[in-house]
């Protein structure tokens, strides 16, 4: 045991241990069945890895996710389940394309149009491949027991077939349509984005109150006067007596900042009479809310801002100006014409694009949408609360499976948020004006349109230039990774998946879309449970980020403190849905804990028969009786059995933070501080000898160390596996040993 004589050095062991795990094949449940680790008829535990974006390296939030998921997976594997943790990466279309475009611009002074679509996509694919390799390396550093033989990519050929199959099915069912309506446009990224890809940033703004002209009877308020050149109506509440006499009248404004306006006064229930003047200037082309009002009242559309966030009007005062410049010009015009009534500073949430940071412009454009409210006949009989042949909507499917508890969301408080969001869900804009991604499988010829999985064989058909929202492909992740649309054995054996573990911040981005896609395309829920973890914060409670200068690279922390220490530091203190606070001090504390386990092991091995080359003469765990260790040690065995039950219950109820904390306290403060200290006298009494009491105590120490390592393994896989390899009776790797009984 020369290795034990030296202090524990994780950098000497972690890589070789991971290699041993991989070579064993035990990450693959098929191998576990073949080698008798799991029974063919055993229950399964399956989970897909939330695919990291190929835009860069993993961050501390990713490490938090991986630590929780690997803990779940190792626990279930040790309990004899057919355990599949399926890895993959996400092409993250907008983010990846944007990053590559910046690199090309910086290094070559070119843009994607200079290169052409084919050459540009070659560059993006090369970038994605390089980043993929870095990400996989990082996941292995974390000790992730993923089945690499099943690795997937959201943009590979198999996933592309799944995407096109679902698109065509939705198109044929009338759930996908092409329509001209107001969408969220990112002028910086030059593409549409969905509602939940918007980041709202609070900023100071001025609320301007004014009239369109001196003889216009109603004043309006807005923070964006430049958009008012696109107004076609003023909306008031039907019961607002101040303005009711004007309802139905149309007022012609000969000059508003150089534009002619025709404003109709309409009554609409959505108007808040107590907000501002109680009158809303309706700009149908540049507001989602105003667009909906315009649809109800059949108002004309007047676009006045283009894709580059510049004014698209004839007015010499505003033409081609950036919106911020145009705003100042309109404000000055209003003041000069003495139409400005009030200017008031307020706080306002400004819509920005998550990927580029660009300020969103609502614009009317021809785009592809998924209809969430259109009824269709449900073809499956596999959902417990939806009947085959029943009229449903996608929204109804998404609500039903959570409301009826077919899917369990942990913690429970997020069910209310999920339900509220789905109830207010609008049609999903799925087309993106970028090149990298799944190209929309629709072709045009003259006035004809066709949707096909394969390219039409006849000539003359031109494919739609747009690509699909990344969330469309990642929404299929639980079943596309298992081989769908083919009816594979994996799909039959592991779907619905047992668990989805992800951050609460993408409950609506991803979790909701997976529920939509799986219930629609496969007729099954995508997962039985959703475990939502929180954010990673520093010890002051600040979110970990580069901009704050508190970012910690998980690989650097692993090199400094060990993978096991990083995992424990992330998990302890963070229950489901709660944030994890980390610091150098916390990592250091769990590095000390790994050293403590190493030192404990050295003492036990040096002082017990476990050092013997012959098989250790201890009863198997399932046949252990209290008498096996002598009467004097009964209380310690009872205490450990109670701990095992508590830890197992915590693990089954997703309280991993509590299980880890209990094991830490037991190992350090009970086993090391009390049991080992008392045992020193029993093993080597002052008068010499020791006899039966010494033998029983040695057996107890050996037993407790072995069983602790099993309980600790899901949390601290590297050091526990290394120590396990020292035991002369260890036939299997610890990762597939049986979980302790109680």
XYZ file of C-alpha atoms in Angstrom:
742
model
C 0.000 0.000 0.000
C 2.766 2.423 -0.917
C 0.227 4.742 -2.578
C -1.575 5.208 0.727
C 1.644 6.270 2.424
C 1.642 9.446 0.323
C -0.991 12.216 0.575
C -3.907 11.835 -1.844
C -3.054 13.471 -5.184
C -6.147 13.490 -7.438
C -4.215 14.504 -10.569
C -2.325 11.199 -10.371
C -5.482 9.100 -10.296
C -8.545 10.764 -11.866
C -7.647 10.281 -15.527
C -6.676 6.616 -15.132
C -9.801 5.896 -13.067
C -12.066 7.436 -15.728
C -10.263 5.409 -18.394
C -10.895 2.241 -16.360
C -14.609 3.097 -16.094
C -14.859 3.677 -19.842
C -12.995 0.492 -20.731
C -15.292 -1.528 -18.472
C -18.269 -0.585 -20.662
C -20.462 -0.142 -17.566
C -21.661 3.308 -18.684
C -23.671 1.332 -21.254
C -26.713 -0.434 -19.722
C -26.526 -3.167 -22.391
C -23.057 -4.124 -21.104
C -24.339 -4.107 -17.519
C -27.068 -6.590 -18.487
C -24.641 -8.723 -20.497
C -22.175 -8.923 -17.588
C -24.866 -9.597 -14.983
C -24.594 -6.229 -13.248
C -28.255 -5.493 -14.020
C -30.977 -8.032 -14.757
C -32.639 -7.956 -18.161
C -36.049 -7.545 -16.523
C -34.836 -4.872 -14.081
C -36.467 -1.433 -13.908
C -34.794 1.256 -15.972
C -33.523 4.696 -15.115
C -32.996 6.903 -18.154
C -32.063 10.542 -18.527
C -30.849 12.697 -21.401
C -28.064 15.165 -20.767
C -29.275 18.722 -21.410
C -27.035 19.261 -24.447
C -24.396 21.946 -23.845
C -24.074 24.558 -26.589
C -21.066 24.152 -28.866
C -20.322 27.865 -28.501
C -17.722 27.530 -25.810
C -16.544 25.775 -22.688
C -18.628 24.592 -19.754
C -19.100 27.013 -16.873
C -19.726 26.506 -13.163
C -23.493 26.255 -13.757
C -22.821 23.336 -16.119
C -20.641 21.700 -13.456
C -23.498 22.044 -10.940
C -25.861 20.302 -13.357
C -23.357 17.523 -14.119
C -22.640 16.898 -10.430
C -26.346 16.446 -9.646
C -27.031 14.273 -12.689
C -24.044 11.977 -12.239
C -25.031 11.525 -8.593
C -28.514 10.414 -9.702
C -27.105 8.082 -12.339
C -24.512 6.387 -10.137
C -27.061 5.864 -7.355
C -29.523 4.164 -9.701
C -26.832 2.056 -11.375
C -25.700 0.749 -7.961
C -29.311 -0.159 -7.200
C -29.300 -2.611 -10.099
C -31.388 -0.610 -12.569
C -30.713 -0.562 -16.296
C -29.264 2.922 -16.195
C -28.852 5.112 -19.276
C -27.476 8.644 -19.227
C -27.434 9.771 -22.820
C -24.958 12.485 -23.873
C -25.063 15.039 -26.655
C -24.396 18.629 -27.662
C -26.555 21.407 -29.091
C -25.685 23.332 -32.258
C -27.141 26.527 -30.665
C -27.716 28.064 -34.084
C -27.890 31.815 -33.416
C -25.169 31.844 -30.766
C -22.770 29.661 -32.782
C -23.287 31.509 -36.068
C -22.884 34.857 -34.303
C -19.616 33.743 -32.684
C -18.128 32.458 -35.950
C -19.193 35.603 -37.806
C -17.345 37.717 -35.226
C -14.208 35.575 -35.591
C -14.272 35.853 -39.401
C -14.874 39.598 -39.244
C -12.036 40.089 -36.771
C -9.495 37.825 -38.490
C -10.379 38.331 -42.173
C -12.522 41.447 -42.331
C -15.252 39.444 -44.086
C -18.877 38.512 -43.424
C -20.800 35.344 -44.200
C -22.122 36.752 -47.475
C -18.551 37.254 -48.700
C -17.856 33.575 -48.069
C -21.152 32.138 -49.359
C -23.420 29.666 -47.567
C -21.431 26.478 -48.250
C -18.000 27.831 -47.212
C -19.438 29.634 -44.194
C -21.124 26.465 -42.914
C -17.813 24.578 -43.266
C -16.224 27.138 -40.949
C -19.087 26.864 -38.440
C -18.959 23.054 -38.439
C -15.179 23.120 -37.813
C -15.682 25.537 -34.896
C -18.479 23.366 -33.463
C -16.362 20.196 -33.703
C -13.406 21.785 -31.895
C -15.632 23.071 -29.096
C -17.411 19.723 -28.868
C -14.116 17.978 -28.095
C -13.327 20.515 -25.366
C -16.773 20.067 -23.783
C -16.505 16.259 -23.801
C -13.080 16.491 -22.152
C -14.541 18.724 -19.423
C -17.445 16.337 -18.765
C -14.994 13.481 -18.336
C -13.005 15.608 -15.889
C -16.194 15.930 -13.826
C -16.453 12.120 -13.728
C -19.668 11.923 -15.789
C -20.683 8.292 -16.344
C -22.365 9.006 -19.686
C -22.933 6.307 -22.299
C -20.650 7.763 -24.973
C -21.599 5.000 -27.430
C -24.995 6.708 -27.808
C -23.753 10.296 -28.113
C -25.945 12.587 -30.248
C -25.791 16.078 -31.778
C -28.871 18.208 -32.421
C -27.709 18.809 -36.014
C -26.527 15.329 -37.008
C -28.235 13.235 -39.707
C -30.423 11.191 -37.356
C -31.701 14.281 -35.562
C -32.188 16.029 -38.923
C -34.479 13.205 -40.048
C -36.448 13.480 -36.794
C -36.784 17.262 -37.209
C -38.024 16.999 -40.805
C -40.430 14.190 -39.864
C -42.027 16.241 -37.066
C -42.149 19.382 -39.222
C -43.981 17.557 -42.009
C -46.395 15.906 -39.566
C -47.230 19.298 -38.037
C -47.497 20.899 -41.470
C -49.875 18.180 -42.686
C -51.945 18.541 -39.491
C -52.241 22.288 -40.089
C -50.267 23.085 -36.935
C -47.387 24.715 -38.802
C -48.261 27.662 -41.011
C -46.575 30.550 -42.760
C -48.030 33.904 -41.834
C -47.425 37.654 -41.934
C -47.527 38.952 -38.392
C -45.533 40.912 -35.842
C -42.527 39.046 -34.508
C -39.506 39.816 -32.320
C -36.750 41.028 -34.644
C -33.124 41.246 -33.558
C -31.520 43.959 -35.733
C -28.064 43.006 -34.458
C -28.415 39.307 -35.261
C -30.636 39.967 -38.305
C -33.114 37.263 -37.345
C -36.344 36.601 -35.505
C -36.290 35.261 -31.956
C -38.995 33.733 -29.788
C -40.632 35.409 -26.769
C -38.614 33.399 -24.274
C -35.276 34.276 -25.888
C -35.804 37.864 -24.775
C -33.930 39.275 -21.793
C -35.659 42.222 -20.134
C -33.283 44.894 -18.841
C -34.527 47.626 -16.557
C -33.546 51.105 -17.724
C -34.595 54.679 -17.164
C -36.867 56.090 -19.870
C -39.061 59.137 -20.472
C -42.824 58.785 -20.781
C -43.980 61.472 -23.240
C -47.598 62.702 -23.219
C -48.756 64.658 -26.278
C -51.380 65.089 -29.014
C -50.977 64.201 -32.691
C -52.172 67.699 -33.636
C -53.737 70.758 -31.982
C -57.262 69.780 -32.973
C -56.896 66.068 -32.071
C -59.264 65.485 -29.120
C -57.251 62.885 -27.152
C -53.738 62.895 -25.707
C -51.647 59.718 -25.662
C -48.538 58.611 -23.748
C -45.545 56.601 -24.974
C -41.817 56.079 -24.408
C -41.296 55.690 -28.170
C -42.660 58.745 -30.015
C -40.813 57.743 -33.210
C -43.171 54.770 -33.669
C -46.249 57.033 -33.602
C -45.779 57.856 -37.287
C -47.069 54.289 -37.754
C -50.254 54.722 -35.679
C -53.586 53.880 -37.279
C -55.873 54.087 -34.240
C -56.325 55.264 -30.674
C -57.864 52.650 -28.380
C -59.878 53.464 -25.258
C -61.756 51.320 -22.767
C -65.455 50.875 -23.743
C -66.605 52.216 -20.350
C -64.322 55.265 -20.277
C -66.858 58.127 -20.396
C -64.150 60.723 -21.037
C -63.711 59.558 -24.618
C -66.779 57.468 -25.438
C -68.313 60.128 -27.716
C -65.342 59.783 -30.108
C -65.643 56.001 -30.610
C -65.988 55.147 -34.304
C -64.716 58.524 -35.554
C -61.645 58.839 -37.789
C -59.356 61.869 -37.614
C -57.026 62.880 -40.424
C -53.707 64.334 -39.278
C -52.118 66.262 -42.128
C -48.674 66.458 -40.568
C -47.157 64.467 -37.748
C -43.374 64.821 -37.912
C -43.648 64.910 -41.698
C -46.084 61.987 -42.065
C -49.812 61.907 -42.761
C -51.894 59.895 -40.294
C -55.431 58.550 -40.354
C -56.441 57.716 -36.758
C -59.609 55.811 -35.905
C -60.948 55.891 -32.324
C -61.808 52.338 -31.203
C -63.022 50.725 -27.971
C -61.092 47.711 -26.674
C -61.310 45.840 -23.345
C -57.500 45.471 -23.154
C -56.949 49.195 -22.537
C -56.231 50.223 -18.927
C -58.186 53.471 -18.322
C -56.041 54.382 -15.292
C -52.701 54.090 -17.106
C -51.334 57.312 -18.603
C -54.123 59.220 -20.305
C -56.274 56.098 -20.570
C -55.823 56.201 -24.348
C -53.479 53.943 -26.319
C -51.924 54.980 -29.613
C -52.180 51.776 -31.671
C -49.111 50.940 -33.796
C -50.107 47.591 -35.372
C -46.805 47.041 -37.200
C -44.511 47.544 -34.208
C -46.152 46.046 -31.130
C -47.413 42.522 -30.395
C -50.265 43.915 -28.287
C -51.201 46.526 -30.898
C -51.062 43.861 -33.609
C -53.644 41.806 -31.713
C -55.859 44.885 -31.244
C -55.545 45.611 -34.971
C -56.619 42.058 -35.824
C -59.726 42.390 -33.661
C -60.692 45.738 -35.244
C -59.431 45.115 -38.805
C -57.063 48.077 -38.685
C -54.543 48.773 -41.453
C -50.844 48.043 -40.942
C -48.257 50.780 -41.484
C -44.618 49.584 -41.079
C -42.287 52.511 -40.341
C -39.113 50.752 -39.056
C -36.964 48.365 -41.126
C -34.792 45.331 -40.268
C -31.802 47.555 -39.489
C -33.755 49.569 -36.875
C -33.926 52.585 -39.175
C -36.962 54.634 -40.122
C -38.649 53.471 -43.345
C -40.804 56.558 -43.998
C -40.976 59.378 -46.562
C -40.716 62.163 -43.982
C -37.495 64.141 -44.626
C -37.281 64.682 -40.872
C -37.050 60.932 -40.144
C -36.157 58.989 -43.298
C -33.318 56.440 -42.785
C -32.550 57.700 -39.279
C -31.741 55.189 -36.528
C -34.693 54.831 -34.153
C -32.869 56.621 -31.300
C -32.086 59.588 -33.578
C -35.653 59.608 -34.900
C -36.988 59.657 -31.340
C -35.078 62.836 -30.572
C -36.268 64.386 -33.840
C -39.936 63.636 -33.070
C -39.584 64.924 -29.497
C -38.081 68.193 -30.755
C -40.853 68.493 -33.366
C -43.545 67.996 -30.700
C -41.988 70.649 -28.480
C -41.681 73.138 -31.341
C -45.317 72.563 -32.338
C -46.361 72.948 -28.663
C -48.001 69.509 -28.738
C -45.957 68.091 -25.857
C -47.992 68.048 -22.628
C -45.745 66.208 -20.161
C -42.375 64.458 -19.905
C -41.914 62.073 -16.983
C -38.971 59.786 -16.070
C -39.934 56.166 -15.438
C -38.270 52.759 -15.093
C -38.876 50.532 -18.094
C -38.084 46.932 -19.067
C -36.332 47.001 -22.433
C -36.472 43.849 -24.595
C -33.036 42.602 -25.666
C -31.909 39.487 -27.539
C -30.410 36.873 -25.228
C -27.691 35.848 -27.715
C -26.600 39.176 -29.231
C -27.737 41.777 -26.708
C -29.455 43.732 -29.495
C -32.580 45.770 -28.669
C -35.619 43.991 -30.074
C -37.799 45.658 -32.692
C -41.281 44.201 -33.133
C -41.698 44.006 -36.921
C -44.303 42.508 -39.264
C -42.703 39.730 -41.315
C -43.624 36.582 -43.231
C -42.519 33.739 -40.954
C -43.233 30.125 -40.008
C -45.232 29.494 -36.836
C -46.465 26.588 -34.703
C -50.109 27.101 -33.782
C -50.668 26.259 -30.124
C -54.434 26.878 -30.154
C -55.533 25.081 -33.332
C -57.601 21.954 -32.676
C -56.663 18.565 -34.154
C -57.734 14.968 -33.586
C -55.400 13.178 -31.186
C -54.202 9.893 -32.780
C -52.712 8.142 -29.733
C -54.213 6.203 -26.841
C -51.126 6.264 -24.630
C -51.712 9.406 -22.551
C -53.810 8.548 -19.474
C -55.938 11.715 -19.536
C -56.311 12.297 -23.291
C -58.454 9.915 -25.334
C -57.718 8.749 -28.851
C -59.917 10.688 -31.288
C -60.359 13.577 -28.843
C -60.115 17.144 -30.141
C -57.073 18.760 -28.559
C -54.653 21.645 -29.002
C -50.928 21.635 -28.326
C -51.624 23.958 -25.421
C -54.112 21.461 -23.964
C -51.558 18.641 -24.203
C -48.911 20.751 -22.457
C -51.272 21.689 -19.631
C -52.931 18.283 -19.174
C -49.848 16.196 -18.388
C -48.673 18.571 -15.640
C -52.122 19.328 -14.209
C -52.912 15.597 -13.967
C -49.487 14.830 -12.442
C -48.346 12.585 -15.291
C -45.186 14.677 -14.991
C -43.835 15.523 -11.558
C -42.029 18.897 -11.331
C -39.525 19.246 -8.476
C -39.792 21.530 -6.575
C -43.558 21.784 -6.703
C -43.679 25.602 -6.756
C -42.656 25.679 -10.425
C -45.902 23.963 -11.512
C -47.807 27.219 -10.996
C -45.257 29.168 -13.063
C -45.358 26.551 -15.815
C -49.171 26.571 -15.948
C -49.375 30.373 -16.026
C -46.850 30.555 -18.861
C -48.559 27.891 -20.990
C -52.012 29.422 -20.490
C -50.672 32.692 -21.937
C -48.635 31.067 -24.702
C -48.786 32.615 -28.174
C -48.039 30.903 -31.462
C -44.356 29.997 -31.632
C -42.309 31.643 -34.391
C -39.938 28.874 -35.521
C -38.149 30.402 -38.550
C -34.765 32.066 -38.257
C -32.966 34.170 -40.855
C -29.606 32.461 -40.386
C -27.689 29.776 -42.281
C -26.560 27.457 -39.513
C -29.248 25.033 -38.425
C -31.950 22.710 -39.742
C -33.143 24.232 -43.003
C -36.923 24.423 -43.303
C -38.083 21.425 -45.418
C -40.367 23.468 -47.672
C -39.871 24.088 -51.385
C -41.377 26.641 -53.766
C -41.999 26.677 -57.493
C -43.920 29.587 -59.016
C -47.036 29.797 -56.806
C -46.775 26.212 -55.559
C -45.495 25.136 -52.131
C -44.640 21.642 -50.934
C -43.357 20.245 -47.641
C -41.263 17.086 -47.963
C -38.800 15.114 -45.874
C -36.588 14.573 -48.922
C -35.633 17.105 -51.611
C -38.108 16.929 -54.554
C -36.661 14.875 -57.410
C -38.178 17.111 -60.056
C -36.130 20.168 -60.978
C -37.159 23.783 -60.486
C -38.027 23.600 -56.787
C -36.284 26.142 -54.538
C -35.906 25.431 -50.812
C -36.881 27.976 -48.180
C -33.784 29.937 -47.126
C -34.643 30.042 -43.410
C -33.582 27.616 -40.707
C -35.518 26.392 -37.684
C -35.341 27.726 -34.155
C -32.780 25.628 -32.241
C -35.428 24.791 -29.632
C -37.404 22.962 -32.339
C -34.696 20.284 -32.621
C -33.793 20.201 -28.920
C -37.516 19.840 -28.159
C -37.297 16.330 -29.687
C -34.283 15.401 -27.566
C -35.762 12.668 -25.333
C -37.019 10.581 -28.259
C -34.827 11.618 -31.211
C -31.754 10.501 -29.225
C -33.350 7.075 -28.786
C -33.725 6.557 -32.539
C -37.154 8.007 -33.416
C -38.727 8.079 -36.032
C -37.527 4.467 -36.236
C -39.164 2.102 -33.752
C -35.952 1.169 -31.973
C -35.406 -1.076 -28.962
C -33.941 1.939 -27.128
C -37.157 3.888 -27.642
C -39.176 0.948 -26.329
C -36.839 0.326 -23.376
C -36.045 3.850 -22.147
C -38.907 6.197 -23.120
C -40.510 8.028 -21.414
C -37.255 8.930 -19.721
C -37.287 8.722 -15.935
C -35.850 12.133 -15.208
C -35.029 15.471 -16.745
C -32.599 17.483 -14.639
C -32.012 21.064 -15.727
C -31.926 24.673 -14.570
C -35.157 26.406 -13.573
C -34.228 29.245 -15.934
C -35.002 27.094 -18.993
C -38.316 25.675 -17.783
C -40.064 27.545 -20.608
C -37.254 27.541 -23.171
C -36.821 23.799 -23.250
C -38.886 21.768 -20.773
C -42.222 23.048 -22.112
C -41.187 22.447 -25.729
C -40.138 18.867 -24.980
C -43.551 18.247 -23.449
C -45.186 19.769 -26.544
C -43.125 17.714 -28.998
C -43.235 14.367 -27.217
C -46.966 14.349 -26.449
C -47.680 15.421 -30.047
C -45.223 13.262 -32.031
C -44.849 10.123 -29.886
C -47.989 10.151 -27.761
C -45.949 9.910 -24.556
C -44.706 12.264 -21.903
C -40.975 12.932 -22.484
C -40.060 12.328 -18.835
C -41.748 11.262 -15.612
C -39.929 13.747 -13.383
C -38.374 17.180 -13.836
C -35.744 18.199 -11.261
C -34.944 21.911 -11.478
C -31.704 23.212 -10.006
C -30.895 26.837 -9.330
C -28.080 29.163 -10.292
C -24.505 29.123 -9.048
C -23.611 32.180 -6.977
C -20.559 33.399 -5.112
C -20.461 33.552 -1.311
C -21.952 37.070 -1.425
C -24.972 35.831 -3.358
C -23.943 37.349 -6.712
C -24.555 35.347 -9.872
C -21.335 33.865 -11.232
C -20.416 35.782 -14.401
C -17.405 37.034 -16.341
C -18.622 40.630 -16.193
C -18.563 40.620 -12.359
C -15.089 39.096 -12.320
C -16.195 36.258 -10.017
C -16.232 33.514 -12.653
C -14.568 30.245 -11.647
C -13.593 27.752 -14.342
C -14.659 24.267 -13.169
C -11.643 22.621 -14.837
C -9.284 24.994 -13.025
C -11.057 24.241 -9.750
C -10.798 20.485 -10.421
C -7.059 20.821 -11.064
C -6.672 22.777 -7.822
C -9.029 20.914 -5.487
C -10.108 17.632 -7.232
C -13.287 16.673 -9.044
C -14.741 15.116 -5.889
C -14.258 18.324 -3.884
C -15.873 20.433 -6.618
C -18.865 18.079 -6.797
C -19.427 18.089 -3.047
C -19.041 21.878 -2.823
C -21.692 22.366 -5.508
C -24.217 19.871 -4.120
C -24.088 20.513 -0.365
C -26.262 23.449 0.618
C -28.358 23.494 -2.570
C -31.749 21.752 -2.536
C -34.057 21.393 -5.560
C -34.750 24.772 -7.184
C -32.298 26.581 -4.886
C -29.089 28.332 -5.851
C -25.654 26.937 -4.978
C -23.162 29.250 -3.280
C -19.506 28.518 -3.958
C -16.145 29.962 -3.006
C -12.501 28.962 -2.815
C -13.021 28.334 0.888
C -15.839 25.864 0.209
C -13.797 23.965 -2.401
C -10.870 23.888 0.021
C -13.076 22.460 2.792
C -14.099 19.496 0.635
C -10.537 18.963 -0.535
C -9.731 18.526 3.178
C -12.583 16.021 3.315
C -11.082 13.935 0.483
C -7.776 13.936 2.377
C -9.640 12.874 5.525
C -11.186 9.896 3.715
C -7.729 8.931 2.423
C -6.213 9.109 5.908
C -9.116 7.149 7.428
C -8.564 4.458 4.825
C -4.847 4.271 5.609
C -5.610 3.706 9.296
C -8.261 1.039 8.670
C -6.187 -0.878 6.127
C -3.073 -0.787 8.303
C -4.952 -2.026 11.362
C -7.322 -4.658 9.958
C -7.294 -7.893 8.002
C -8.268 -5.894 4.893
C -4.533 -5.700 4.097
C -4.375 -9.455 3.829
C -4.017 -10.899 0.351
C -6.563 -13.565 1.178
C -10.253 -12.812 0.827
C -11.576 -10.802 3.734
C -13.605 -13.073 6.004
C -16.526 -10.704 6.460
C -20.186 -11.564 6.004
C -21.786 -10.166 2.831
C -23.689 -6.935 3.452
C -27.099 -8.503 3.029
C -26.268 -11.193 5.634
C -24.667 -8.939 8.237
C -26.017 -9.396 11.768
C -25.248 -7.239 14.775
C -23.508 -10.176 16.462
C -20.944 -10.314 13.639
C -19.133 -7.396 15.261
C -19.503 -8.133 18.934
C -21.904 -6.687 21.471
C -19.656 -3.729 22.214
C -20.000 -2.458 18.600
C -23.739 -3.047 18.121
C -24.661 0.592 18.601
C -22.293 1.700 15.823
C -23.666 -0.805 13.326
C -27.235 0.187 14.255
C -26.322 3.840 13.834
C -24.807 3.168 10.410
C -27.848 1.161 9.265
C -30.013 4.111 10.298
C -27.740 6.469 8.347
C -27.980 4.201 5.288
C -31.776 4.319 5.453
C -31.778 8.112 5.834
C -29.363 8.608 2.939
C -31.301 6.210 0.717
C -34.586 7.978 1.520
C -33.002 11.348 0.763
C -31.653 10.061 -2.558
C -35.022 8.620 -3.535
C -36.674 11.946 -2.698
C -34.096 14.034 -4.590
C -32.636 15.578 -1.421
C -29.069 15.014 -2.556
C -27.793 18.001 -0.598
C -29.051 16.446 2.645
C -27.665 12.989 1.833
C -24.226 14.434 1.069
C -24.243 16.564 4.211
C -25.160 13.565 6.392
C -22.375 11.448 4.886
C -19.847 14.239 5.380
C -20.797 14.646 9.032
C -20.864 10.902 9.700
C -17.514 10.161 8.051
C -15.661 13.020 9.687
C -17.366 13.526 13.025
C -18.678 10.060 13.871
C -16.480 7.512 12.091
C -13.169 9.413 12.321
C -13.602 11.451 15.510
C -15.416 8.877 17.650
C -15.373 5.313 16.288
C -11.769 5.258 15.061
C -10.486 7.039 18.173
C -12.246 4.510 20.436
C -11.053 1.630 18.246
C -7.401 2.526 18.654
C -7.521 1.389 22.271
C -9.534 -1.765 21.470
C -7.201 -2.837 18.666
C -3.997 -2.086 20.554
C -4.808 -2.135 24.297
C -2.066 -0.882 26.670
C -1.720 -4.278 28.317
C -1.225 -6.000 24.948
C -3.340 -8.763 23.425
C -6.725 -7.627 22.218
C -8.360 -10.969 21.489
C -12.007 -11.190 20.408
C -12.748 -7.525 21.048
C -9.897 -6.447 18.763
C -11.026 -8.875 16.061
C -14.647 -7.641 16.245
C -13.520 -4.022 16.161
C -11.336 -4.627 13.101
C -14.247 -6.319 11.346
C -16.495 -3.402 12.244
C -14.012 -0.844 10.925
C -13.585 -2.802 7.697
C -17.333 -3.130 7.229
C -18.097 0.522 7.977
C -15.368 1.768 5.634
C -16.578 -0.417 2.756
C -20.198 0.604 3.188
C -19.351 4.302 3.567
C -17.428 4.215 0.296
C -20.506 2.811 -1.438
C -22.725 5.548 -0.025
C -20.181 8.248 -0.882
C -19.479 6.963 -4.388
C -22.304 8.794 -6.255
C -21.025 12.072 -4.803
C -17.262 11.422 -4.805
C -16.659 8.786 -7.455
C -12.895 9.167 -8.006
C -11.442 8.817 -4.510
C -13.943 6.122 -3.521
C -13.138 4.088 -6.651
C -9.406 4.461 -6.035
C -9.680 3.305 -2.425
C -11.936 0.420 -3.465
C -9.168 -0.843 -5.737
C -6.972 -1.410 -2.643
C -9.377 -3.968 -1.174
C -8.296 -7.560 -1.834
C -11.905 -8.769 -2.088
C -13.058 -6.125 -4.589
C -14.014 -8.130 -7.676
C -15.991 -5.380 -9.428
C -15.473 -1.701 -9.859
C -17.159 0.222 -7.051
C -19.396 1.982 -9.605
C -21.348 -1.284 -10.087
C -21.268 -2.599 -6.520
C -24.624 -3.158 -4.861
C -25.994 -0.212 -2.892
C -25.950 -0.993 0.867
C -29.003 -2.531 2.512
C -30.394 -1.358 5.810
